[in-house]
Structures are given as C-alpha cells and as structure tokens.
C-alpha cells in the first residue's frame, strides 16, 4: 500500500482534504498534473459567503440563517430527484457559513476586507433569486490569501512525512478491484516551465500506479473545455454562443469527472453551469480564449447588440444566469455596457487576484487610491488596450465606434433614445425607472456609497467621456458533477456509495452533485471547496479508522 489516501487535484478542495487527513497522522499522497498547487483558487477574487458575520454587523447588516436559507432556495430551484443530496449539502453548508466557517478561517490566519460586497442582488422578489443583504466577504489577499494557510500546512506536513506531493502526475484511471476503489494510475508529464495558468505540455515521460485505501477526486469542472460546455449547454438557456471566452485555465477540462464515471460513480446535473454575461477579452492572455469578468456596479446601461435596453430586473450585478438566458434569445453573442468615465471610475472592478493587486498585495494605500479615486491600474489598462473598450467625447462618436466593431447591427436611433430616456429620469429625485430607483436605494448602504455605486447623474451631462464596453459570455463553474453524500462518498447510479471513492469541490458540484441547484449566490464557490473538502476528509477518516 503506497498511502492511506490518494488525493487527485491540488486546488483548494484537494488541499483541504489532504491536509486535514495528513494532520491526523495518515499517509497522504497528493497528485497534481500542473507544475503548481492552488488550482483555480489562485486566480480568484477571494470572495466568501458568510452569514451574520462581525463584518456584516459592523456595517448595520442584519443577516440570519433563515434569511440566507430563503435566498438560497429562491436561487437553487431544486426540482429533480437527484437534487436530494445537493439540498442536504446546502442546508449543512448554510449552518457552516453562519457558524464555524469564519472562526475556523480566522484560526488559520485568514482576514477579511472590512467592507462586505453585495453580489447577485436578485430578481426583485423576496422569495426569488439573489442575496437580500451583502454577504460577499473578500479575503484580504484574495485567492492567494485563502490558499496561503493550506500551502503552509502542506510544507509542514511534508516535513513531518505524512504528506507527499507529486506534481506533473496526470491521473488517467481510478483502479477498482472487487467493486472498491483501491488506487490510481496515470502518466508522469514532462517538466514544463511555463508561467502559472499557461497551457502546459501533455507529453508523457513515464507512468505510475499507486495503491491506497481511499481515493478523493478534487479535479474541478469543465469550464475551459468549450466543446464540453456546448455539449452540456442547458436547453433552457437557448443555443450556446458561437464565441465564448474562458474564465479558467486550459487544464480545467472535465477529465476528472469522467474518471469517476468510468470507475462506476454517477454524474448528475452537468447541464447546470455558472457562466457570466460580462466577459471581456484579456488584452494580455495567459490561457486559451482568456477572458476577464467585469464586476460592475449597478449604474451602467445594459443594452443588447442592437442597442435595445435589457428588461427589468436584468441590471448589472443582479441575476447573471437570467441575463445570460435573455441575451441568448437576441440572436447575438455580445451585448454592451453604456456609461460615462466618472461612473466607470467608481463602479468598475475586475474579477481575479491578478486584476486586484491592491487587495492581493494587502496594500491599504492601494485600496484607498484605487477604490476611492479610481480607476485602478488594471481597469485603466483595459481602457487603453482592451479591444472591447471604446471611449468617446459624445454619443454620436461612441456609436460610430460601436458600429465599426460590428457593422450593420447597432440601431443608433434606438440607443440614443434609451440613453436620453434614462437621463431624463435623473432630472429630479423621483423616477419610475427600476434601475434608477435601485441605484438610489443601494446608496443607502455605506459600502456601496463609498466603494461601489456612483452618485446618480445623466450620462450626457458632460461630466466626462462616454464609454461602451462589448461583453461576451465567460465560462466559469460547473454546478453539477459527481454525486456524493454528506461524507463526500461518491455514489453509484443505484444510490449506494462506491467504496473507497470520494469527491470534493467543483468535481462534486461543490457537494452532493449540485448543491447550488440552478443558480449560485456568489462567494459560494471557494466556500463550497472548503466545506466539501472538510466533509470528504471526515468521511475518509471515518473509513480509515
């Protein structure tokens, strides 16, 4: 026996499982196909979903498990037989998010930016999709900040001899004997010194076969495999776009899911996905089809490719998947944000650790300079170099530039009417426009007023140049995956556990095979990796003992 446990995948979920089991004195082997540990978490903005946290209470936010449960169920929309485990996982996760999660992270040295963000603001009804209150807690240090304590644990456990890490080891088979997972086999890949995130060589220079009492698959989803995304694209969302951007590195190819299926585990809900409609092409790409998500405030005017305004409540930052579903019905792969430069300075941020050097580098001076004075240097770089960003002194010039990018599509008369109609709503404190009313309401929250929402004003007031940003579908997360129980045990099609095989993180639909249901509330992806990793570790330890 080579180890008590083999963990496949060195992202956040895999690191949690490996370190939790190894620190109990068990022999753990962690295999990762890339040259680095950290997976997608390294690139993340570091947002975590917490309920009734000290940060919320300091800002006057009243949250509770009951309110969070109401919001989660309104988003999830569970309606399938295979949702039973996902729902149970979600209920347990909400208790975790309101209970031990923050204290556990604090004990590891994780700290949070004091202003809580308000993501996925919802569809307008109390029982519908969206967060009723701000819950998006940004880790001080973003994605690398949440990884740091687990990477420190890895080094300590390696020194103690309970954890062994092998990079450039690509698992290609889960070994099953007598109906039980007993190890893994695969290829040793040649060394490749490319930067983190860049596509790496798949040339094999050897093979391996490791035996263990248990195997955990923490191999991520399918977000970079655009062929698989299109194959499993949900019919309810219309036809998949011909052009999509990828929000994850090339190695997020779904191969781990099908390892589990070949071993006898059940895959469920692969047609549930989390993609963003606010993607822009990266001016300095690292991986194939590399896109970045704009994190917009609520003020930009969102119009389709022809210049028609999106219907309420499809405003920026409200309901990502419903907006994407609507845009797929327009017949075009892109849409537009229309705003002015003062609004952009206040409201535009970009998702990802590398796009937020102030938060990632833990620089308070940088935060003050970027968030209060703006725009941050990464946003300025897109303004200057991004092919999807257009700047003009007046609306006529802006529309000519938009027309040049996509000749014959934009209706300039329609767009001019939409912008002027929106501006008239801001001539006095009263309005009937739902987006204008929402912007006024959101500024009652101090976090939005200081860092996120510009003071409402007409875009054609001459306060600054006008900006148009062309937006594309950006792939991100697989909400379905390997069906598991609450102990992280992979389930067979019969519903019985497959002995010896476990799954965690995105590969498990973040637990249960889609604990989000149809939609996510944001901040729940990293949190899902943490929680499903802890649950799988408990299940493994129970089996080993």
Coordinates of C-alpha atoms in Angstrom, one line a residue:
X1 CA 0.0 0.0 0.0
X2 CA 1.6 3.3 -1.1
X3 CA -0.6 5.5 1.0
X4 CA -3.7 5.6 3.2
X5 CA -5.2 8.2 0.9
X6 CA -4.6 9.5 -2.6
X7 CA -6.0 12.9 -3.4
X8 CA -6.2 13.8 -7.1
X9 CA -6.1 17.6 -7.7
X10 CA -4.1 20.3 -5.8
X11 CA -6.7 23.0 -5.9
X12 CA -8.4 24.4 -2.7
X13 CA -10.7 21.4 -2.1
X14 CA -7.8 18.9 -2.6
X15 CA -5.6 20.9 -0.3
X16 CA -8.2 20.9 2.4
X17 CA -8.8 17.1 2.2
X18 CA -5.1 16.3 2.0
X19 CA -4.0 18.5 5.0
X20 CA -7.0 17.5 7.2
X21 CA -6.3 13.8 6.8
X22 CA -2.5 14.1 6.9
X23 CA -2.5 16.1 10.1
X24 CA -4.3 13.2 11.7
X25 CA -1.2 11.1 11.1
X26 CA -2.5 9.3 8.0
X27 CA -0.2 8.8 5.0
X28 CA -1.5 11.0 2.1
X29 CA -0.3 11.3 -1.5
X30 CA -1.4 14.4 -3.3
X31 CA -1.2 14.3 -7.1
X32 CA -1.4 17.3 -9.4
X33 CA -1.0 17.4 -13.1
X34 CA 0.2 21.1 -13.3
X35 CA 3.5 22.4 -12.0
X36 CA 1.8 24.3 -9.2
X37 CA -0.6 23.8 -6.4
X38 CA -3.6 26.1 -5.9
X39 CA -5.8 25.4 -8.9
X40 CA -8.4 28.0 -9.8
X41 CA -8.4 29.4 -6.3
X42 CA -5.2 31.2 -7.0
X43 CA -6.9 33.3 -9.7
X44 CA -10.0 34.0 -7.8
X45 CA -11.1 37.3 -6.3
X46 CA -11.3 35.6 -2.9
X47 CA -15.0 36.1 -2.1
X48 CA -16.6 34.0 0.6
X49 CA -20.2 33.7 1.6
X50 CA -20.7 34.3 5.3
X51 CA -23.9 34.7 7.3
X52 CA -24.3 37.1 10.3
X53 CA -20.6 37.9 10.4
X54 CA -18.9 40.6 12.5
X55 CA -18.2 42.4 9.3
X56 CA -21.8 42.5 8.4
X57 CA -22.9 43.6 11.9
X58 CA -20.4 46.4 12.0
X59 CA -22.0 47.8 8.8
X60 CA -25.5 47.5 10.1
X61 CA -26.4 44.4 8.0
X62 CA -28.9 42.2 9.7
X63 CA -28.5 38.6 8.4
X64 CA -29.6 35.2 9.6
X65 CA -29.6 31.6 8.6
X66 CA -33.3 31.9 8.0
X67 CA -32.8 34.7 5.5
X68 CA -29.9 33.0 3.9
X69 CA -31.9 29.8 3.5
X70 CA -34.7 31.8 1.9
X71 CA -32.3 33.3 -0.6
X72 CA -30.5 30.0 -1.3
X73 CA -33.8 28.2 -2.0
X74 CA -35.0 31.0 -4.2
X75 CA -31.8 30.7 -6.3
X76 CA -31.5 26.9 -6.3
X77 CA -34.9 25.9 -7.6
X78 CA -34.4 22.2 -6.8
X79 CA -36.8 20.2 -8.9
X80 CA -35.1 16.9 -9.7
X81 CA -34.8 13.5 -7.9
X82 CA -31.1 13.8 -8.0
X83 CA -31.2 17.1 -6.0
X84 CA -31.8 15.4 -2.7
X85 CA -28.2 15.2 -1.7
X86 CA -27.4 18.6 -3.1
X87 CA -30.1 20.1 -1.0
X88 CA -28.9 18.4 2.1
X89 CA -25.4 19.6 1.4
X90 CA -26.7 23.1 1.0
X91 CA -28.5 23.1 4.3
X92 CA -25.4 21.8 6.1
X93 CA -23.3 24.5 4.3
X94 CA -25.6 27.3 5.4
X95 CA -25.1 26.2 9.0
X96 CA -21.4 26.1 8.4
X97 CA -21.4 29.6 6.8
X98 CA -23.3 31.0 9.8
X99 CA -21.3 29.1 12.3
X100 CA -17.7 27.7 12.5
X101 CA -16.6 28.8 9.0
X102 CA -15.3 32.2 9.9
X103 CA -13.8 31.2 13.3
X104 CA -12.0 28.3 11.6
X105 CA -10.6 30.5 8.9
X106 CA -9.6 33.1 11.4
X107 CA -7.7 30.4 13.4
X108 CA -5.7 29.8 10.2
X109 CA -4.8 33.4 9.8
X110 CA -7.4 34.4 7.1
X111 CA -8.6 38.0 7.4
X112 CA -11.2 39.9 5.5
X113 CA -11.5 43.3 3.9
X114 CA -13.9 45.2 6.2
X115 CA -16.5 46.3 3.6
X116 CA -18.8 43.4 2.6
X117 CA -19.8 43.3 -1.1
X118 CA -23.3 42.8 -2.4
X119 CA -23.2 40.3 -5.3
X120 CA -26.1 38.8 -7.2
X121 CA -28.7 41.3 -5.9
X122 CA -31.5 39.3 -7.3
X123 CA -34.6 39.3 -9.4
X124 CA -36.9 41.6 -7.4
X125 CA -38.9 39.2 -5.2
X126 CA -38.2 38.2 -1.6
X127 CA -38.6 34.5 -2.5
X128 CA -36.7 34.7 -5.8
X129 CA -33.1 34.6 -6.7
X130 CA -30.5 36.8 -5.1
X131 CA -28.9 38.0 -1.9
X132 CA -31.2 40.1 0.2
X133 CA -28.2 41.6 2.0
X134 CA -24.5 42.0 1.3
X135 CA -22.7 38.7 2.1
X136 CA -19.6 38.7 -0.2
X137 CA -16.6 38.8 2.1
X138 CA -13.4 39.5 0.3
X139 CA -10.3 37.7 1.7
X140 CA -7.5 40.1 2.5
X141 CA -5.0 38.8 -0.1
X142 CA -7.8 37.5 -2.5
X143 CA -7.3 33.9 -3.8
X144 CA -3.7 33.6 -2.8
X145 CA -4.7 34.8 0.7
X146 CA -7.2 31.9 1.1
X147 CA -4.6 29.4 -0.2
X148 CA -1.7 30.6 1.9
X149 CA -2.6 28.7 5.2
X150 CA -3.2 25.5 3.4
X151 CA 0.1 25.7 1.5
X152 CA 1.9 26.4 4.7
X153 CA 0.2 23.3 6.1
X154 CA 1.4 21.3 3.1
X155 CA 5.0 22.3 3.7
X156 CA 4.8 21.4 7.4
X157 CA 3.2 18.0 6.8
X158 CA 5.7 17.2 4.0
X159 CA 8.4 17.8 6.6
X160 CA 6.7 15.6 9.1
X161 CA 6.4 12.8 6.5
X162 CA 2.7 12.3 6.5
X163 CA 2.1 14.2 3.2
X164 CA 3.8 13.5 -0.1
X165 CA 3.1 15.8 -3.1
X166 CA 3.8 14.8 -6.7
X167 CA 3.4 17.5 -9.4
X168 CA 3.1 16.7 -13.2
X169 CA 1.3 13.5 -12.4
X170 CA -1.8 13.2 -14.5
X171 CA -4.3 10.6 -13.2
X172 CA -5.9 8.7 -16.1
X173 CA -7.6 5.8 -14.2
X174 CA -9.2 5.1 -10.9
X175 CA -8.2 1.5 -10.0
X176 CA -11.2 -0.6 -8.9
X177 CA -11.0 -4.1 -7.6
X178 CA -13.9 -6.1 -6.3
X179 CA -16.1 -3.1 -6.6
X180 CA -13.8 -0.9 -4.4
X181 CA -11.5 2.0 -5.4
X182 CA -8.0 0.9 -4.5
X183 CA -5.8 3.5 -6.2
X184 CA -5.0 5.4 -9.3
X185 CA -2.8 5.1 -12.4
X186 CA -1.6 7.6 -15.0
X187 CA 1.2 9.4 -16.7
X188 CA 4.1 11.4 -15.5
X189 CA 4.3 14.5 -17.7
X190 CA 7.5 16.2 -18.8
X191 CA 8.6 19.2 -16.9
X192 CA 7.3 22.5 -18.4
X193 CA 8.5 25.8 -17.0
X194 CA 5.6 27.9 -18.4
X195 CA 4.0 30.5 -16.1
X196 CA 1.2 29.5 -13.9
X197 CA -2.1 29.2 -15.9
X198 CA -0.5 28.9 -19.3
X199 CA -1.2 25.7 -21.2
X200 CA 1.4 23.0 -20.3
X201 CA 2.8 20.0 -22.2
X202 CA 0.9 16.7 -22.1
X203 CA 3.9 14.7 -23.2
X204 CA 4.3 11.6 -21.0
X205 CA 7.8 10.6 -19.9
X206 CA 6.7 7.8 -17.6
X207 CA 3.8 6.1 -15.9
X208 CA 2.7 5.5 -12.3
X209 CA 0.4 3.2 -10.3
X210 CA -0.4 4.0 -6.7
X211 CA -2.5 1.9 -4.3
X212 CA -4.4 3.3 -1.3
X213 CA -7.3 2.6 1.0
X214 CA -9.2 5.6 -0.4
X215 CA -9.2 8.0 -3.4
X216 CA -10.5 11.6 -3.4
X217 CA -11.2 13.3 -6.7
X218 CA -10.9 17.1 -6.5
X219 CA -10.3 17.7 -10.2
X220 CA -12.5 20.6 -10.9
X221 CA -15.1 21.2 -13.7
X222 CA -15.3 21.6 -17.4
X223 CA -15.1 25.4 -17.8
X224 CA -12.1 25.5 -20.2
X225 CA -13.4 22.7 -22.4
X226 CA -15.7 24.7 -24.6
X227 CA -16.7 21.7 -26.6
X228 CA -18.0 20.0 -23.4
X229 CA -19.6 23.3 -22.3
X230 CA -21.5 23.4 -25.6
X231 CA -22.4 19.6 -25.4
X232 CA -24.0 20.0 -22.0
X233 CA -25.3 23.5 -22.5
X234 CA -28.8 23.7 -20.9
X235 CA -31.7 23.8 -23.3
X236 CA -33.4 26.3 -21.0
X237 CA -30.6 28.8 -21.8
X238 CA -31.1 28.7 -25.6
X239 CA -28.4 27.9 -28.1
X240 CA -24.8 28.1 -26.8
X241 CA -22.8 31.1 -28.1
X242 CA -20.6 30.6 -31.1
X243 CA -18.0 32.7 -29.4
X244 CA -17.2 32.3 -25.7
X245 CA -14.4 33.4 -23.5
X246 CA -12.8 31.1 -20.9
X247 CA -12.6 32.3 -17.3
X248 CA -10.4 29.3 -16.3
X249 CA -7.1 27.8 -17.4
X250 CA -6.9 25.1 -20.1
X251 CA -6.4 22.3 -17.6
X252 CA -10.0 22.7 -16.3
X253 CA -11.1 20.2 -18.9
X254 CA -13.5 17.9 -17.1
X255 CA -11.3 14.8 -17.3
X256 CA -11.7 14.0 -13.6
X257 CA -15.5 13.8 -13.9
X258 CA -15.2 11.0 -16.4
X259 CA -12.6 9.2 -14.4
X260 CA -15.2 8.9 -11.7
X261 CA -17.9 7.8 -14.2
X262 CA -15.6 5.1 -15.7
X263 CA -15.0 3.8 -12.1
X264 CA -18.7 3.4 -11.6
X265 CA -19.7 6.7 -9.9
X266 CA -22.8 8.7 -11.0
X267 CA -22.5 12.1 -12.7
X268 CA -25.5 14.4 -12.3
X269 CA -26.7 17.8 -13.4
X270 CA -23.9 18.5 -15.9
X271 CA -26.4 20.9 -17.6
X272 CA -26.2 23.2 -14.6
X273 CA -23.4 25.7 -15.2
X274 CA -22.4 29.1 -13.9
X275 CA -21.2 31.5 -16.7
X276 CA -21.1 35.3 -16.8
X277 CA -22.5 37.6 -19.4
X278 CA -20.0 40.4 -18.6
X279 CA -16.8 38.9 -20.0
X280 CA -14.2 40.9 -21.9
X281 CA -11.2 39.5 -23.9
X282 CA -8.0 39.8 -21.9
X283 CA -5.5 42.2 -23.5
X284 CA -2.7 40.0 -22.2
X285 CA -4.0 36.4 -22.3
X286 CA -2.4 33.7 -20.1
X287 CA -4.6 30.8 -21.2
X288 CA -6.6 30.0 -24.4
X289 CA -9.6 32.2 -25.0
X290 CA -8.7 34.1 -21.8
X291 CA -11.5 36.3 -20.6
X292 CA -11.9 38.6 -17.6
X293 CA -15.2 39.3 -15.9
X294 CA -16.2 42.9 -15.2
X295 CA -17.6 43.3 -11.7
X296 CA -20.0 46.1 -12.4
X297 CA -21.8 48.5 -10.1
X298 CA -25.5 48.8 -10.8
X299 CA -25.4 52.0 -12.9
X300 CA -24.3 51.1 -16.4
X301 CA -27.0 51.0 -19.1
X302 CA -27.1 47.4 -20.4
X303 CA -28.2 47.1 -24.0
X304 CA -28.2 44.2 -26.4
X305 CA -26.2 44.2 -29.7
X306 CA -28.8 46.3 -31.4
X307 CA -28.9 49.0 -28.7
X308 CA -32.2 47.8 -27.1
X309 CA -32.1 48.1 -23.3
X310 CA -32.4 44.8 -21.3
X311 CA -35.7 44.5 -19.5
X312 CA -36.0 44.8 -15.7
X313 CA -34.7 43.3 -13.5
X314 CA -31.8 42.4 -15.7
X315 CA -29.5 45.2 -14.5
X316 CA -25.7 44.8 -13.9
X317 CA -24.9 42.6 -10.9
X318 CA -28.5 41.4 -10.3
X319 CA -29.0 37.9 -11.9
X320 CA -26.2 36.6 -14.1
X321 CA -27.8 33.5 -15.5
X322 CA -31.2 35.1 -16.2
X323 CA -29.4 37.9 -18.0
X324 CA -27.4 35.3 -20.0
X325 CA -30.6 33.4 -20.8
X326 CA -32.2 36.6 -22.1
X327 CA -29.2 37.5 -24.2
X328 CA -29.1 34.1 -25.8
X329 CA -32.6 34.9 -27.2
X330 CA -31.4 38.0 -29.0
X331 CA -29.5 36.1 -31.7
X332 CA -26.2 37.8 -31.0
X333 CA -23.2 36.7 -28.9
X334 CA -22.4 40.1 -27.4
X335 CA -24.1 43.0 -25.6
X336 CA -22.9 46.4 -24.3
X337 CA -22.5 48.5 -21.2
X338 CA -23.0 52.2 -21.8
X339 CA -21.8 54.6 -19.1
X340 CA -19.5 57.6 -18.6
X341 CA -16.0 57.7 -17.3
X342 CA -16.9 59.1 -13.8
X343 CA -19.3 56.1 -13.3
X344 CA -16.7 53.7 -14.5
X345 CA -14.1 55.1 -12.1
X346 CA -16.4 54.4 -9.2
X347 CA -18.1 51.2 -10.3
X348 CA -15.8 49.1 -12.4
X349 CA -13.7 46.4 -10.9
X350 CA -12.3 43.2 -12.5
X351 CA -12.6 39.7 -11.1
X352 CA -9.4 37.8 -10.2
X353 CA -6.4 38.1 -8.0
X354 CA -4.1 39.4 -10.7
X355 CA -6.6 42.1 -11.5
X356 CA -6.7 43.4 -7.9
X357 CA -3.1 44.0 -6.9
X358 CA -4.1 46.2 -4.1
X359 CA -6.2 43.6 -2.3
X360 CA -4.0 40.7 -3.3
X361 CA -0.9 42.6 -2.2
X362 CA -2.6 43.7 1.0
X363 CA -2.0 47.4 0.4
X364 CA -4.3 49.8 2.2
X365 CA -2.8 52.7 0.3
X366 CA -3.5 51.0 -2.9
X367 CA -7.1 50.2 -1.9
X368 CA -7.7 53.9 -1.0
X369 CA -6.2 55.1 -4.2
X370 CA -7.9 52.6 -6.5
X371 CA -11.3 52.3 -4.8
X372 CA -11.9 55.9 -3.9
X373 CA -10.1 57.8 -6.7
X374 CA -10.1 55.2 -9.5
X375 CA -9.9 53.7 -11.9
X376 CA -7.5 51.1 -10.7
X377 CA -4.5 50.4 -12.9
X378 CA -5.9 47.1 -14.3
X379 CA -9.1 48.9 -15.3
X380 CA -7.1 51.7 -16.9
X381 CA -5.1 49.0 -18.8
X382 CA -8.3 47.7 -20.3
X383 CA -9.5 51.2 -21.2
X384 CA -6.2 51.7 -23.1
X385 CA -5.6 48.3 -24.5
X386 CA -8.8 46.2 -24.3
X387 CA -10.3 45.7 -27.8
X388 CA -13.8 45.6 -26.2
X389 CA -13.5 49.1 -24.6
X390 CA -14.5 52.2 -26.5
X391 CA -14.1 55.8 -25.3
X392 CA -15.6 58.9 -27.0
X393 CA -16.4 62.5 -26.2
X394 CA -20.1 62.3 -27.3
X395 CA -22.7 59.7 -28.1
X396 CA -22.5 60.1 -31.8
X397 CA -18.8 59.3 -31.8
X398 CA -19.3 56.4 -29.4
X399 CA -22.0 54.9 -31.6
X400 CA -19.7 55.2 -34.7
X401 CA -17.1 53.2 -32.8
X402 CA -19.6 50.6 -31.8
X403 CA -20.8 50.3 -35.4
X404 CA -17.2 49.9 -36.6
X405 CA -16.7 46.8 -34.3
X406 CA -19.9 45.1 -35.6
X407 CA -21.1 46.8 -38.8
X408 CA -24.8 46.7 -39.5
X409 CA -26.0 45.5 -36.1
X410 CA -26.5 48.6 -33.9
X411 CA -29.6 50.7 -34.3
X412 CA -28.2 54.2 -33.4
X413 CA -31.6 55.8 -33.1
X414 CA -32.8 53.2 -30.6
X415 CA -29.7 53.5 -28.4
X416 CA -29.9 57.3 -28.4
X417 CA -33.5 57.1 -27.2
X418 CA -32.6 54.6 -24.5
X419 CA -29.7 56.8 -23.2
X420 CA -31.7 60.0 -23.2
X421 CA -34.8 58.4 -21.6
X422 CA -32.6 57.1 -18.8
X423 CA -31.0 60.5 -18.3
X424 CA -34.4 62.2 -18.1
X425 CA -35.2 60.0 -15.1
X426 CA -32.4 61.7 -13.2
X427 CA -33.5 65.3 -13.6
X428 CA -35.2 65.2 -10.2
X429 CA -35.3 62.9 -7.1
X430 CA -38.4 61.0 -8.5
X431 CA -38.3 58.3 -11.1
X432 CA -40.2 55.3 -12.4
X433 CA -37.2 53.6 -13.9
X434 CA -36.4 50.5 -11.9
X435 CA -32.7 50.7 -12.3
X436 CA -32.6 54.3 -11.2
X437 CA -34.7 53.5 -8.2
X438 CA -32.4 50.6 -7.3
X439 CA -29.3 52.8 -7.6
X440 CA -30.8 55.4 -5.2
X441 CA -31.7 52.6 -2.8
X442 CA -28.3 50.9 -2.9
X443 CA -26.5 54.1 -1.9
X444 CA -28.2 53.8 1.5
X445 CA -25.7 51.0 2.2
X446 CA -22.4 52.7 3.3
X447 CA -20.3 50.0 1.5
X448 CA -22.0 50.8 -1.8
X449 CA -21.9 54.5 -1.3
X450 CA -18.2 54.6 -0.5
X451 CA -16.8 52.0 -2.8
X452 CA -19.3 50.7 -5.4
X453 CA -22.1 53.0 -6.5
X454 CA -21.6 56.3 -8.2
X455 CA -23.8 59.3 -7.4
X456 CA -26.6 59.1 -10.0
X457 CA -26.3 61.6 -12.8
X458 CA -27.1 61.8 -16.5
X459 CA -24.5 60.2 -18.7
X460 CA -24.9 63.0 -21.3
X461 CA -24.3 65.7 -18.7
X462 CA -20.8 66.4 -20.0
X463 CA -19.1 65.3 -16.7
X464 CA -16.8 63.1 -18.6
X465 CA -16.2 61.0 -21.8
X466 CA -18.6 58.2 -22.6
X467 CA -17.6 54.6 -22.5
X468 CA -19.0 51.5 -24.3
X469 CA -17.9 48.0 -23.3
X470 CA -18.7 45.0 -25.5
X471 CA -19.5 42.0 -23.4
X472 CA -19.2 38.2 -24.1
X473 CA -20.2 35.0 -22.4
X474 CA -17.4 34.0 -20.0
X475 CA -17.3 30.4 -18.8
X476 CA -16.6 29.8 -15.1
X477 CA -18.1 27.0 -13.0
X478 CA -19.6 23.6 -13.4
X479 CA -22.5 23.3 -10.9
X480 CA -23.1 19.6 -11.4
X481 CA -20.7 16.7 -11.1
X482 CA -20.0 13.6 -9.1
X483 CA -22.9 12.8 -6.8
X484 CA -21.8 12.4 -3.2
X485 CA -23.4 12.0 0.2
X486 CA -22.6 14.3 3.1
X487 CA -19.5 12.3 3.9
X488 CA -18.1 13.0 0.4
X489 CA -18.6 9.4 -0.7
X490 CA -19.1 9.1 -4.4
X491 CA -22.4 7.4 -5.1
X492 CA -23.2 4.8 -7.8
X493 CA -26.2 5.0 -10.1
X494 CA -28.0 2.8 -7.6
X495 CA -27.6 5.4 -4.9
X496 CA -25.2 3.3 -2.8
X497 CA -21.6 4.6 -2.0
X498 CA -18.8 3.3 -4.2
X499 CA -16.4 2.0 -1.6
X500 CA -13.1 3.8 -1.4
X501 CA -14.0 6.7 -3.7
X502 CA -14.7 10.3 -2.6
X503 CA -15.1 13.6 -4.3
X504 CA -14.9 17.3 -3.3
X505 CA -15.0 20.8 -4.7
X506 CA -16.3 21.6 -8.2
X507 CA -15.8 17.9 -9.3
X508 CA -18.6 17.1 -6.8
X509 CA -20.8 20.0 -7.8
X510 CA -19.3 21.6 -4.6
X511 CA -21.1 18.8 -2.8
X512 CA -23.9 16.4 -3.4
X513 CA -23.8 16.8 -7.2
X514 CA -25.0 20.4 -7.4
X515 CA -25.6 21.9 -4.0
X516 CA -26.2 25.3 -5.7
X517 CA -29.2 23.9 -7.7
X518 CA -29.6 26.1 -10.8
X519 CA -28.1 29.3 -9.6
X520 CA -25.4 30.5 -7.1
X521 CA -25.4 33.4 -4.7
X522 CA -21.6 34.2 -5.2
X523 CA -18.9 33.6 -2.7
X524 CA -20.1 30.0 -2.5
X525 CA -17.5 28.5 -4.9
X526 CA -14.5 28.8 -2.7
X527 CA -16.7 28.2 0.3
X528 CA -18.0 25.1 -1.3
X529 CA -14.5 23.8 -1.9
X530 CA -13.7 24.4 1.8
X531 CA -16.8 22.8 3.1
X532 CA -16.9 19.8 0.8
X533 CA -13.2 19.3 1.4
X534 CA -13.8 19.1 5.2
X535 CA -16.8 16.8 4.7
X536 CA -14.8 14.4 2.5
X537 CA -11.9 14.5 5.0
X538 CA -14.3 13.4 7.7
X539 CA -15.7 10.6 5.6
X540 CA -12.2 9.4 4.7
X541 CA -11.0 9.4 8.3
X542 CA -14.1 7.6 9.4
X543 CA -13.4 4.9 6.8
X544 CA -9.7 4.6 7.7
X545 CA -10.4 4.3 11.4

